[in-house]
Amino acid sequence: MTTRPILTVQDLSVVFPDSNGGLRALEDISFEVCPREFICFLGPSGSGKTTLLRAVANLLQPTTGRVHFIHHQHPKIGMVFQQASLMPWRSALDNIKLPLELEGLGESKARKKALEMIELVGLQGFEDSWPRDLSGGMAQRVGIARALIHDPDLLLLDEPFASLDALTRERMWTELSRIWQARQKTVIMVTHSINESLFLADRVLVLTQRPGKIKLDVEVDLPRPRKDDIRYTPHFGKLARKLREAIE
Amino acid sequence: MSVFKRVQNILPVILSIAFALLAWQLIVQVTQLPRFILPAPADVWTRFVKALMDGSLLYHTRITLAEIVLGLLSGIAFATVTGYMLAKSRSLEKILSPYLVASQAIPVVAIAPLLVIWLGDGILSKVVICALIVFFPVLVNTVVGVRAVPTALYDLMHSIRATRLQILLKLEVPASLPVLLGGLRIGATLSVIGAIVGELVDAEQGLGFLLQLGDFQYDTSMVFVAVFTLIALALSLYGVVTLLERKFLKWQK
Ligand SMILES: Nc1ncnc2c1ncn2[C@@H]1O[C@H](COP(=O)(O)OP(=O)(O)O)[C@@H](O)[C@H]1O
Ligand SMILES: [Mg+2]
């Protein structure tokens, strides 16, 4: 791709203070993301995936290195957290609506958009449910809807489908591909599922065990749209094997 | 809720009150104590009706209620603002906490006379005493409530670039409301005590004054009327907090 990267991460390291000299979570991470690119970070748990997303979202200050956005402009971000992170005092619909409220959109417009998102993630009939009455998977879908509703430029997804059952997960993969293609978003997703990363991403970056470093950067040149049965093709198998070897 | 259910809920309360009245009447009849020591329920009722008709009860109740409401509101206002700042700043907490803890070691009864000397025997000194007594429990609950706001939700708010004000209004206030209302529940009951303590020190009006007047004049029935009115006030305030909880904490159950 020849377009200028929307995001450049340079020599990023994150050390968390602890009793014995600091816990090194990430070390010398450098990568670029082009507009409309879908990239996946793959790594074992504890490899600093969440920390990386938080640094990109400006939720934590890197110890060294920097996160640089094109034109120095912090883009509009939609983030899906590993735990759904819903507000328990808001109904499903009101949780989804939150970003629009913060932008100051009128109540009726916000509501209408939120109802569209409810439909998109297949939660019709649960608009008025409290988060405590939703299953893990349903809560996560509310979180996904909330991340998309304000039409962000950059989507940050932290293992968003880990708590879903296999069927819903695969449906959400298809949905996410569709949304990504229709809305032209840039996506950084974190996962520990090889299948998930190959099904969705343009590029997969593999992180090592702690401290997380980039071990492998693979272009996923599988044709789109990717259907379910793509995983039985020899090329998919070859890529999967490559990733698996890198993880171990 | 069906009417039947409602009756079923209230019935035990009614029964227990009826039982208490009956026991009271029995004690009066058996002991034959003079009326100025222990009046019968009927005496208290007669005195109540009289105080109601001549307007004195309503007048004094209004004064005390005003002291309580003003004291409660200002106490809550100061406590939540201070509590929020303490929750946000560990260094401020370190500076202020010795004073706060020390202030709690002094019973309000002990400083009430001072406040009356400084602020006069009017309504102001009572409002301040009331606010002081409400302050601490609300403060503590505010600190606890704000500190307990999940960091994940701060991450969420920052990721969609919420302003400080939005974080306060859309996250911190609703998230700490359950604990805050718990503090209010305690504060509401204490506020009644605060107002009466102030009035007992020195006052020309209010239920505490009425109570003392009854005491001086051996009008024990009047003392009973004042005490029961205070109980009713405390219960109503408690009821208001319960209503607030029902309205704002629907999601908790
Ligand atoms: N706020 C924090 N303070 C201290 N240590 C942290 C913090 N966040 C993460 N860590 C540590 O950093 C390492 C990487 O964590 P994380 O980014 O959550 O990994 P992953 O998401 O890949 O499982 C872990 O060892 C974790 O305990
Ligand atoms: Mg993680």
Coordinates of C-alpha atoms and ligand atoms in Angstrom, one line a residue:
Chain A
M1 CA 0.0 0.0 0.0
T2 CA 1.3 3.4 -0.9
T3 CA -1.0 5.6 1.1
R4 CA 0.4 7.4 4.1
P5 CA 0.0 5.5 7.4
I6 CA -2.8 6.8 9.6
L7 CA -1.0 5.6 12.6
T8 CA 2.7 5.1 13.3
V9 CA 4.0 3.5 16.5
Q10 CA 7.7 3.9 17.1
D11 CA 9.9 2.0 19.5
L12 CA 7.1 1.8 22.0
S13 CA 8.0 0.3 25.4
V14 CA 5.8 0.1 28.4
V15 CA 7.2 -0.7 31.9
F16 CA 4.8 -1.0 34.8
P17 CA 6.3 0.0 38.2
D18 CA 6.5 -2.9 40.6
S19 CA 8.6 -4.0 43.6
N20 CA 11.5 -5.5 41.6
G21 CA 12.6 -3.0 39.0
G22 CA 9.5 -2.7 36.9
L23 CA 7.4 -5.1 34.9
R24 CA 8.3 -4.9 31.2
A25 CA 5.0 -5.4 29.3
L26 CA 6.0 -4.2 25.9
E27 CA 9.4 -3.7 24.3
D28 CA 10.4 -1.9 21.1
I29 CA 7.1 -2.1 19.3
S30 CA 7.1 -0.4 15.9
F31 CA 4.5 -0.7 13.3
E32 CA 2.4 1.3 10.9
V33 CA -1.3 1.1 10.0
C34 CA -2.7 2.4 6.7
P35 CA -6.1 3.9 6.4
R36 CA -8.8 1.2 6.1
E37 CA -6.4 -1.5 7.0
F38 CA -7.5 -4.3 9.3
I39 CA -4.6 -5.5 11.4
C40 CA -4.6 -8.2 14.1
F41 CA -2.2 -8.6 17.0
L42 CA -1.9 -12.3 17.9
G43 CA -0.3 -13.3 21.2
P44 CA -0.5 -15.4 24.3
S45 CA -2.2 -14.0 27.3
G46 CA 0.1 -11.6 29.2
S47 CA 2.0 -10.6 26.1
G48 CA 0.9 -7.0 26.4
K49 CA -1.9 -6.9 23.8
T50 CA -4.3 -4.9 26.0
T51 CA -1.5 -2.6 27.1
L52 CA -0.7 -2.0 23.4
L53 CA -4.3 -1.0 22.6
R54 CA -4.5 1.2 25.6
A55 CA -1.3 3.0 24.5
V56 CA -2.7 3.5 21.0
A57 CA -6.0 4.9 22.5
N58 CA -4.0 7.3 24.7
L59 CA -5.3 5.6 27.9
L60 CA -1.7 5.1 29.1
Q61 CA 1.5 7.0 28.5
P62 CA 4.2 4.7 27.0
T63 CA 7.5 4.6 29.0
T64 CA 9.5 5.2 25.9
G65 CA 8.6 5.6 22.2
R66 CA 5.6 7.3 20.7
V67 CA 2.2 6.8 19.1
H68 CA 1.8 9.2 16.2
F69 CA -1.3 9.9 14.2
I70 CA -1.4 11.4 10.8
H71 CA -1.7 15.3 10.8
H72 CA -1.1 15.0 14.6
Q73 CA -4.8 14.5 15.0
H74 CA -6.1 12.1 17.5
P75 CA -8.8 10.1 15.5
K76 CA -12.2 9.3 16.7
I77 CA -11.9 6.0 18.4
G78 CA -14.3 3.2 19.0
M79 CA -13.1 0.7 21.5
V80 CA -14.3 -2.7 22.5
F81 CA -12.9 -3.9 25.8
Q82 CA -12.0 -7.4 26.8
Q83 CA -14.7 -7.3 29.5
A84 CA -17.8 -5.7 28.1
S85 CA -17.5 -2.7 30.5
L86 CA -21.1 -1.6 30.4
M87 CA -22.6 0.9 32.7
P88 CA -24.9 -1.2 35.0
W89 CA -27.3 1.7 35.5
R90 CA -28.0 2.1 31.8
S91 CA -30.2 -0.2 29.7
A92 CA -28.6 -1.9 26.7
L93 CA -29.9 0.8 24.4
D94 CA -28.7 3.6 26.7
N95 CA -25.3 2.0 26.9
I96 CA -25.1 1.9 23.1
K97 CA -26.2 5.5 22.9
L98 CA -23.5 6.9 25.3
P99 CA -21.0 8.1 22.7
L100 CA -23.7 10.0 20.8
E101 CA -24.8 11.6 24.1
L102 CA -21.2 12.8 24.7
E103 CA -21.2 14.3 21.2
G104 CA -24.3 16.2 22.1
L105 CA -26.6 14.6 19.5
G106 CA -30.3 15.0 20.1
E107 CA -32.1 12.4 22.1
S108 CA -34.4 11.2 19.3
K109 CA -31.7 11.0 16.7
A110 CA -29.4 9.2 19.1
R111 CA -32.2 6.7 20.0
K112 CA -32.9 6.0 16.4
K113 CA -29.2 5.3 15.6
A114 CA -29.0 3.1 18.7
L115 CA -31.9 1.1 17.6
E116 CA -30.2 0.5 14.2
M117 CA -27.1 -0.7 16.1
I118 CA -29.3 -3.0 18.2
E119 CA -30.5 -4.6 15.0
L120 CA -27.0 -4.8 13.6
V121 CA -25.8 -6.9 16.5
G122 CA -29.0 -8.9 16.7
L123 CA -30.2 -7.8 20.1
Q124 CA -33.8 -6.9 19.2
G125 CA -36.1 -7.3 22.2
F126 CA -33.3 -6.5 24.6
E127 CA -33.2 -2.8 24.2
D128 CA -34.5 -2.1 27.7
S129 CA -32.6 -4.9 29.5
W130 CA -30.2 -4.1 32.3
P131 CA -26.7 -5.3 31.8
R132 CA -27.0 -7.7 34.7
D133 CA -29.7 -9.5 32.8
L134 CA -27.6 -10.0 29.6
S135 CA -25.4 -13.1 29.0
G136 CA -21.7 -12.5 28.5
G137 CA -22.1 -12.7 24.7
M138 CA -25.0 -10.3 24.6
A139 CA -23.1 -7.8 26.8
Q140 CA -20.2 -8.0 24.5
R141 CA -22.4 -7.3 21.5
V142 CA -23.7 -4.2 23.3
G143 CA -20.1 -3.2 23.7
I144 CA -19.5 -3.7 19.9
A145 CA -22.6 -1.7 19.0
R146 CA -21.4 1.1 21.4
A147 CA -18.0 1.2 19.7
L148 CA -19.5 1.6 16.3
I149 CA -22.3 4.0 16.8
H150 CA -20.4 7.3 16.6
D151 CA -18.8 6.2 13.3
P152 CA -15.2 6.2 14.6
D153 CA -12.2 6.4 12.3
L154 CA -10.3 3.8 14.2
L155 CA -11.7 0.7 15.8
L156 CA -9.7 -0.9 18.7
L157 CA -11.0 -4.4 19.5
D158 CA -9.6 -6.2 22.5
E159 CA -10.5 -9.9 22.1
P160 CA -14.1 -8.9 21.5
F161 CA -15.4 -12.3 20.7
A162 CA -13.6 -14.4 23.3
S163 CA -16.7 -14.7 25.5
L164 CA -19.1 -15.6 22.6
D165 CA -20.2 -19.1 21.7
A166 CA -18.7 -20.5 18.5
L167 CA -21.8 -19.9 16.4
T168 CA -22.3 -16.4 17.4
R169 CA -18.6 -15.7 17.1
E170 CA -18.5 -16.8 13.5
R171 CA -21.6 -14.7 12.8
M172 CA -19.9 -11.7 14.4
W173 CA -16.8 -12.3 12.2
T174 CA -18.9 -12.0 9.1
E175 CA -20.7 -9.0 10.5
L176 CA -17.5 -7.3 11.4
S177 CA -16.0 -7.9 7.9
R178 CA -19.2 -6.5 6.4
I179 CA -19.1 -3.4 8.6
W180 CA -15.5 -2.9 8.1
Q181 CA -15.9 -3.0 4.3
A182 CA -19.0 -1.0 4.2
R183 CA -17.8 1.8 6.5
Q184 CA -14.2 1.9 5.5
K185 CA -12.8 1.8 8.9
T186 CA -9.3 1.2 10.2
V187 CA -9.2 -1.6 12.6
I188 CA -6.7 -2.9 15.1
M189 CA -7.8 -6.0 16.8
V190 CA -6.2 -8.1 19.4
T191 CA -6.9 -11.8 19.7
H192 CA -5.4 -15.1 20.6
S193 CA -7.3 -17.0 18.0
I194 CA -5.4 -17.8 14.8
N195 CA -8.6 -18.6 12.8
E196 CA -10.1 -15.3 13.9
S197 CA -7.1 -13.3 12.8
L198 CA -6.9 -15.0 9.4
F199 CA -10.6 -14.7 8.8
L200 CA -10.6 -10.9 9.4
A201 CA -7.2 -9.3 9.0
D202 CA -5.2 -7.9 6.2
R203 CA -2.1 -8.3 8.3
V204 CA -1.3 -10.3 11.4
L205 CA 1.4 -9.3 13.8
V206 CA 2.5 -11.9 16.3
L207 CA 3.7 -10.8 19.8
T208 CA 6.1 -12.8 21.9
Q209 CA 5.7 -13.8 25.5
R210 CA 6.4 -11.0 28.0
P211 CA 7.9 -8.6 27.4
G212 CA 5.9 -8.4 24.1
K213 CA 7.9 -7.8 21.0
I214 CA 6.8 -8.1 17.4
K215 CA 8.0 -11.5 16.3
L216 CA 6.3 -11.8 12.9
D217 CA 4.4 -9.6 10.5
V218 CA 2.4 -11.5 7.9
E219 CA 0.3 -10.2 5.1
V220 CA -2.9 -12.2 4.8
D221 CA -3.5 -12.3 1.1
L222 CA -6.7 -14.4 1.2
P223 CA -9.4 -13.2 -1.2
R224 CA -12.3 -11.2 0.2
P225 CA -15.1 -11.6 1.1
R226 CA -13.9 -14.5 3.1
K227 CA -16.5 -17.2 3.5
D228 CA -16.6 -19.8 6.2
D229 CA -15.1 -22.5 4.1
I230 CA -12.0 -20.5 3.4
R231 CA -10.3 -22.2 6.3
Y232 CA -10.2 -25.5 4.3
T233 CA -8.1 -23.9 1.5
P234 CA -4.4 -24.9 1.4
H235 CA -3.3 -21.3 1.6
F236 CA -5.2 -20.7 4.8
G237 CA -3.7 -23.8 6.2
K238 CA -0.2 -22.6 5.3
L239 CA -0.7 -19.2 6.9
A240 CA -2.2 -20.8 10.0
R241 CA 0.8 -23.1 10.4
K242 CA 3.2 -20.2 10.1
L243 CA 1.4 -18.3 12.8
R244 CA 1.2 -21.2 15.1
E245 CA 4.9 -21.8 14.8
A246 CA 5.6 -18.2 15.6
I247 CA 3.4 -18.3 18.7
E248 CA 5.2 -21.3 20.1
Chain B
M1 CA -48.8 -4.3 43.7
S2 CA -52.4 -5.5 44.4
V3 CA -54.4 -4.0 47.3
F4 CA -54.3 -7.4 49.0
K5 CA -50.5 -7.4 48.9
R6 CA -50.3 -3.9 50.2
V7 CA -52.5 -4.7 53.1
Q8 CA -50.5 -7.8 53.8
N9 CA -47.3 -5.7 53.9
I10 CA -48.7 -3.1 56.2
L11 CA -50.7 -5.4 58.5
P12 CA -47.8 -6.4 60.7
V13 CA -46.8 -2.8 61.3
I14 CA -50.4 -1.8 62.3
L15 CA -50.6 -4.8 64.6
S16 CA -47.4 -4.0 66.3
I17 CA -48.4 -0.4 66.8
A18 CA -51.8 -1.4 68.2
F19 CA -50.0 -3.8 70.5
A20 CA -47.6 -1.2 71.8
L21 CA -50.5 1.2 72.5
L22 CA -52.4 -1.5 74.4
A23 CA -49.3 -2.3 76.5
W24 CA -48.8 1.4 77.2
Q25 CA -52.5 1.7 78.3
L26 CA -52.1 -1.4 80.5
I27 CA -49.0 0.0 82.2
V28 CA -50.7 3.2 83.0
Q29 CA -53.7 1.4 84.5
V30 CA -51.7 -1.0 86.5
T31 CA -49.2 1.4 87.9
Q32 CA -51.6 4.3 88.4
L33 CA -48.7 6.7 87.9
P34 CA -49.6 10.4 87.9
R35 CA -50.3 11.9 84.5
F36 CA -47.3 14.2 84.6
I37 CA -45.0 11.2 84.9
L38 CA -46.7 8.8 82.4
P39 CA -49.8 10.1 80.5
A40 CA -52.2 7.6 79.0
P41 CA -52.4 7.3 75.1
A42 CA -55.7 9.1 75.3
D43 CA -54.2 12.0 77.2
V44 CA -51.5 12.4 74.6
W45 CA -54.1 12.2 71.8
T46 CA -56.1 15.0 73.4
R47 CA -53.0 17.1 73.8
F48 CA -52.1 16.4 70.2
V49 CA -55.5 17.6 68.9
K50 CA -55.3 20.7 71.1
A51 CA -51.8 21.6 69.8
L52 CA -52.9 20.9 66.3
M53 CA -56.0 23.2 66.7
D54 CA -54.2 26.1 68.3
G55 CA -51.6 26.0 65.5
S56 CA -48.6 25.7 67.9
L57 CA -47.7 22.2 66.8
L58 CA -47.6 23.1 63.1
Y59 CA -45.7 26.3 63.8
H60 CA -42.9 24.6 65.7
T61 CA -42.8 21.6 63.4
R62 CA -42.3 23.9 60.4
I63 CA -39.4 25.6 62.2
T64 CA -37.7 22.3 63.0
L65 CA -38.4 21.0 59.5
A66 CA -36.8 24.1 58.0
E67 CA -33.7 23.6 60.1
I68 CA -33.5 20.0 59.2
V69 CA -33.9 20.5 55.5
L70 CA -31.5 23.4 55.3
G71 CA -29.0 21.6 57.5
L72 CA -29.3 18.4 55.5
L73 CA -29.0 20.1 52.2
S74 CA -26.0 22.2 53.1
G75 CA -24.4 19.3 54.9
I76 CA -24.8 17.1 51.9
A77 CA -23.5 19.8 49.6
F78 CA -20.3 20.4 51.6
A79 CA -19.8 16.7 52.2
T80 CA -20.2 15.6 48.6
V81 CA -17.9 18.4 47.3
T82 CA -15.3 17.7 49.9
G83 CA -15.6 14.0 49.6
Y84 CA -15.2 14.2 45.8
M85 CA -12.0 16.2 46.2
L86 CA -10.7 13.8 48.8
A87 CA -11.5 10.8 46.6
K88 CA -9.6 12.4 43.8
S89 CA -6.5 13.6 45.7
R90 CA -4.5 11.4 48.0
S91 CA -2.4 14.3 49.2
L92 CA -5.5 16.4 50.1
E93 CA -6.8 13.4 52.0
K94 CA -3.5 13.1 53.9
I95 CA -3.7 16.8 54.9
L96 CA -7.4 16.9 55.9
S97 CA -8.0 13.4 57.4
P98 CA -6.4 14.2 60.8
Y99 CA -8.9 17.1 61.2
L100 CA -11.8 15.1 60.0
V101 CA -11.1 12.2 62.3
A102 CA -10.5 14.5 65.2
S103 CA -13.8 16.3 64.5
Q104 CA -15.5 13.0 64.8
A105 CA -14.1 12.4 68.3
I106 CA -16.0 15.4 69.6
P107 CA -19.7 14.7 70.1
V108 CA -21.9 17.4 68.5
V109 CA -23.6 17.8 71.9
A110 CA -20.4 19.2 73.3
I111 CA -19.9 21.9 70.7
A112 CA -23.6 22.8 70.3
P113 CA -23.6 25.4 73.1
L114 CA -20.5 27.0 71.5
L115 CA -22.2 27.3 68.2
V116 CA -25.3 28.8 69.8
I117 CA -23.1 31.4 71.5
W118 CA -21.4 32.2 68.3
L119 CA -24.3 32.1 65.9
G120 CA -27.2 33.1 68.2
D121 CA -30.2 31.3 69.4
G122 CA -32.0 31.6 66.0
I123 CA -32.4 29.1 63.2
L124 CA -28.8 29.5 61.9
S125 CA -27.1 27.8 64.8
K126 CA -29.4 24.8 64.4
V127 CA -28.9 24.6 60.7
V128 CA -25.1 24.5 61.2
I129 CA -25.3 21.9 64.0
C130 CA -27.5 19.8 61.7
A131 CA -25.1 20.2 58.8
L132 CA -22.2 19.2 61.0
I133 CA -23.8 16.0 62.1
V134 CA -24.8 15.1 58.6
F135 CA -21.4 16.0 57.1
F136 CA -19.3 13.0 58.1
P137 CA -21.3 10.0 57.1
V138 CA -22.1 11.6 53.7
L139 CA -18.4 12.5 53.3
V140 CA -17.2 9.0 54.0
N141 CA -19.7 7.5 51.6
T142 CA -18.9 9.9 48.9
V143 CA -15.2 9.0 49.1
V144 CA -16.0 5.3 49.2
G145 CA -18.4 5.6 46.3
V146 CA -16.2 7.7 44.0
R147 CA -13.1 5.5 44.7
A148 CA -15.1 2.4 43.7
V149 CA -15.9 3.6 40.2
P150 CA -14.4 0.9 38.0
T151 CA -11.2 1.9 36.1
A152 CA -12.6 0.1 33.0
L153 CA -15.4 2.7 32.8
Y154 CA -12.9 5.5 33.1
D155 CA -11.1 3.9 30.1
L156 CA -14.3 3.8 28.2
M157 CA -15.1 7.4 28.9
H158 CA -11.6 8.5 28.0
S159 CA -11.6 6.4 24.8
I160 CA -14.6 8.4 23.6
R161 CA -12.9 11.6 24.8
A162 CA -15.4 12.6 27.5
T163 CA -14.8 15.9 29.2
R164 CA -14.2 16.2 32.9
L165 CA -17.8 17.3 33.4
Q166 CA -19.2 14.4 31.3
I167 CA -17.1 12.0 33.3
L168 CA -18.5 13.5 36.5
L169 CA -22.1 13.5 35.4
K170 CA -22.4 10.4 33.3
L171 CA -20.0 8.1 35.2
E172 CA -18.9 9.2 38.7
V173 CA -22.3 10.4 39.9
P174 CA -24.4 7.5 38.8
A175 CA -21.7 4.9 39.7
S176 CA -21.4 6.2 43.2
L177 CA -25.1 6.9 43.8
P178 CA -25.9 3.6 45.6
V179 CA -23.2 4.3 48.2
L180 CA -24.0 7.9 48.3
L181 CA -27.7 7.2 49.0
G182 CA -26.6 4.9 51.8
G183 CA -24.8 7.8 53.4
L184 CA -27.9 10.0 52.9
R185 CA -30.0 7.4 54.7
I186 CA -27.8 7.7 57.8
G187 CA -27.5 11.5 57.4
A188 CA -31.3 12.0 57.2
T189 CA -31.9 10.4 60.6
L190 CA -28.9 12.2 62.1
S191 CA -30.2 15.5 60.9
V192 CA -33.3 15.3 63.1
I193 CA -31.0 14.7 66.1
G194 CA -28.8 17.6 65.1
A195 CA -31.7 20.1 65.0
I196 CA -33.1 18.9 68.3
V197 CA -29.7 19.1 70.0
G198 CA -29.4 22.7 68.9
E199 CA -32.9 23.6 70.0
L200 CA -32.4 22.0 73.4
V201 CA -29.4 24.2 74.0
D202 CA -31.3 27.4 73.5
A203 CA -34.3 28.2 71.3
E204 CA -37.5 30.2 71.3
Q205 CA -39.2 27.9 68.7
G206 CA -39.1 24.5 67.2
L207 CA -40.1 21.0 68.4
G208 CA -37.1 21.0 70.8
F209 CA -38.4 24.1 72.4
L210 CA -41.9 22.7 72.6
L211 CA -40.4 19.6 74.2
Q212 CA -38.5 21.6 76.8
L213 CA -41.6 23.8 77.5
G214 CA -43.7 20.7 78.1
D215 CA -41.0 19.5 80.5
F216 CA -40.9 22.8 82.5
Q217 CA -44.6 23.0 82.8
Y218 CA -45.1 19.4 83.8
D219 CA -47.1 19.0 80.6
T220 CA -45.7 15.5 79.9
S221 CA -48.4 14.8 77.3
M222 CA -46.9 17.7 75.3
V223 CA -43.5 16.1 75.6
F224 CA -44.9 13.0 74.1
V225 CA -46.6 14.8 71.3
A226 CA -43.3 16.5 70.4
V227 CA -41.4 13.2 70.5
F228 CA -43.9 11.5 68.3
T229 CA -43.8 14.4 65.8
L230 CA -40.0 14.0 65.7
I231 CA -40.3 10.3 65.0
A232 CA -42.8 11.1 62.2
L233 CA -40.3 13.6 60.8
A234 CA -37.4 11.1 60.9
L235 CA -39.5 8.4 59.3
S236 CA -40.6 10.8 56.5
L237 CA -37.1 11.7 55.7
Y238 CA -36.1 8.1 55.7
G239 CA -39.1 7.5 53.3
V240 CA -37.8 10.2 51.0
V241 CA -34.4 8.5 50.7
T242 CA -36.1 5.2 50.1
L243 CA -38.2 6.8 47.3
L244 CA -35.0 8.2 45.8
E245 CA -33.4 4.8 45.9
R246 CA -36.4 3.3 44.2
K247 CA -36.3 5.9 41.5
F248 CA -32.6 6.0 40.8
L249 CA -31.4 2.4 41.7
K250 CA -34.0 0.5 39.6
W251 CA -31.2 -1.3 37.9
Q252 CA -29.9 -2.8 41.2
K253 CA -32.8 -4.6 42.6
Ligands
LIG1 N1 -2.0 -1.2 34.9 C1 -1.1 -2.2 35.1 N2 -0.3 -2.1 36.1 C2 0.6 -3.1 36.3 N3 0.8 -4.1 35.5 C3 0.0 -4.2 34.4 C4 -1.0 -3.3 34.2 N4 -1.7 -3.6 33.0 C5 -1.1 -4.8 32.6 N5 -0.1 -5.1 33.4 C6 0.8 -6.3 33.3 O1 1.3 -6.2 32.0 C7 1.4 -7.5 31.4 C8 0.6 -7.5 30.0 O2 -0.8 -7.3 30.3 P1 -1.8 -7.2 29.2 O3 -1.5 -6.1 28.3 O4 -3.2 -7.1 29.8 O5 -1.7 -8.6 28.4 P2 -2.7 -9.3 27.4 O6 -3.8 -8.4 27.1 O7 -1.9 -9.7 26.2 O8 -3.2 -10.5 28.2 C9 0.8 -8.5 32.3 O9 1.8 -9.1 33.0 C10 0.0 -7.6 33.3 O10 -0.1 -8.2 34.6
MG2 MG -5.8 -8.5 27.4

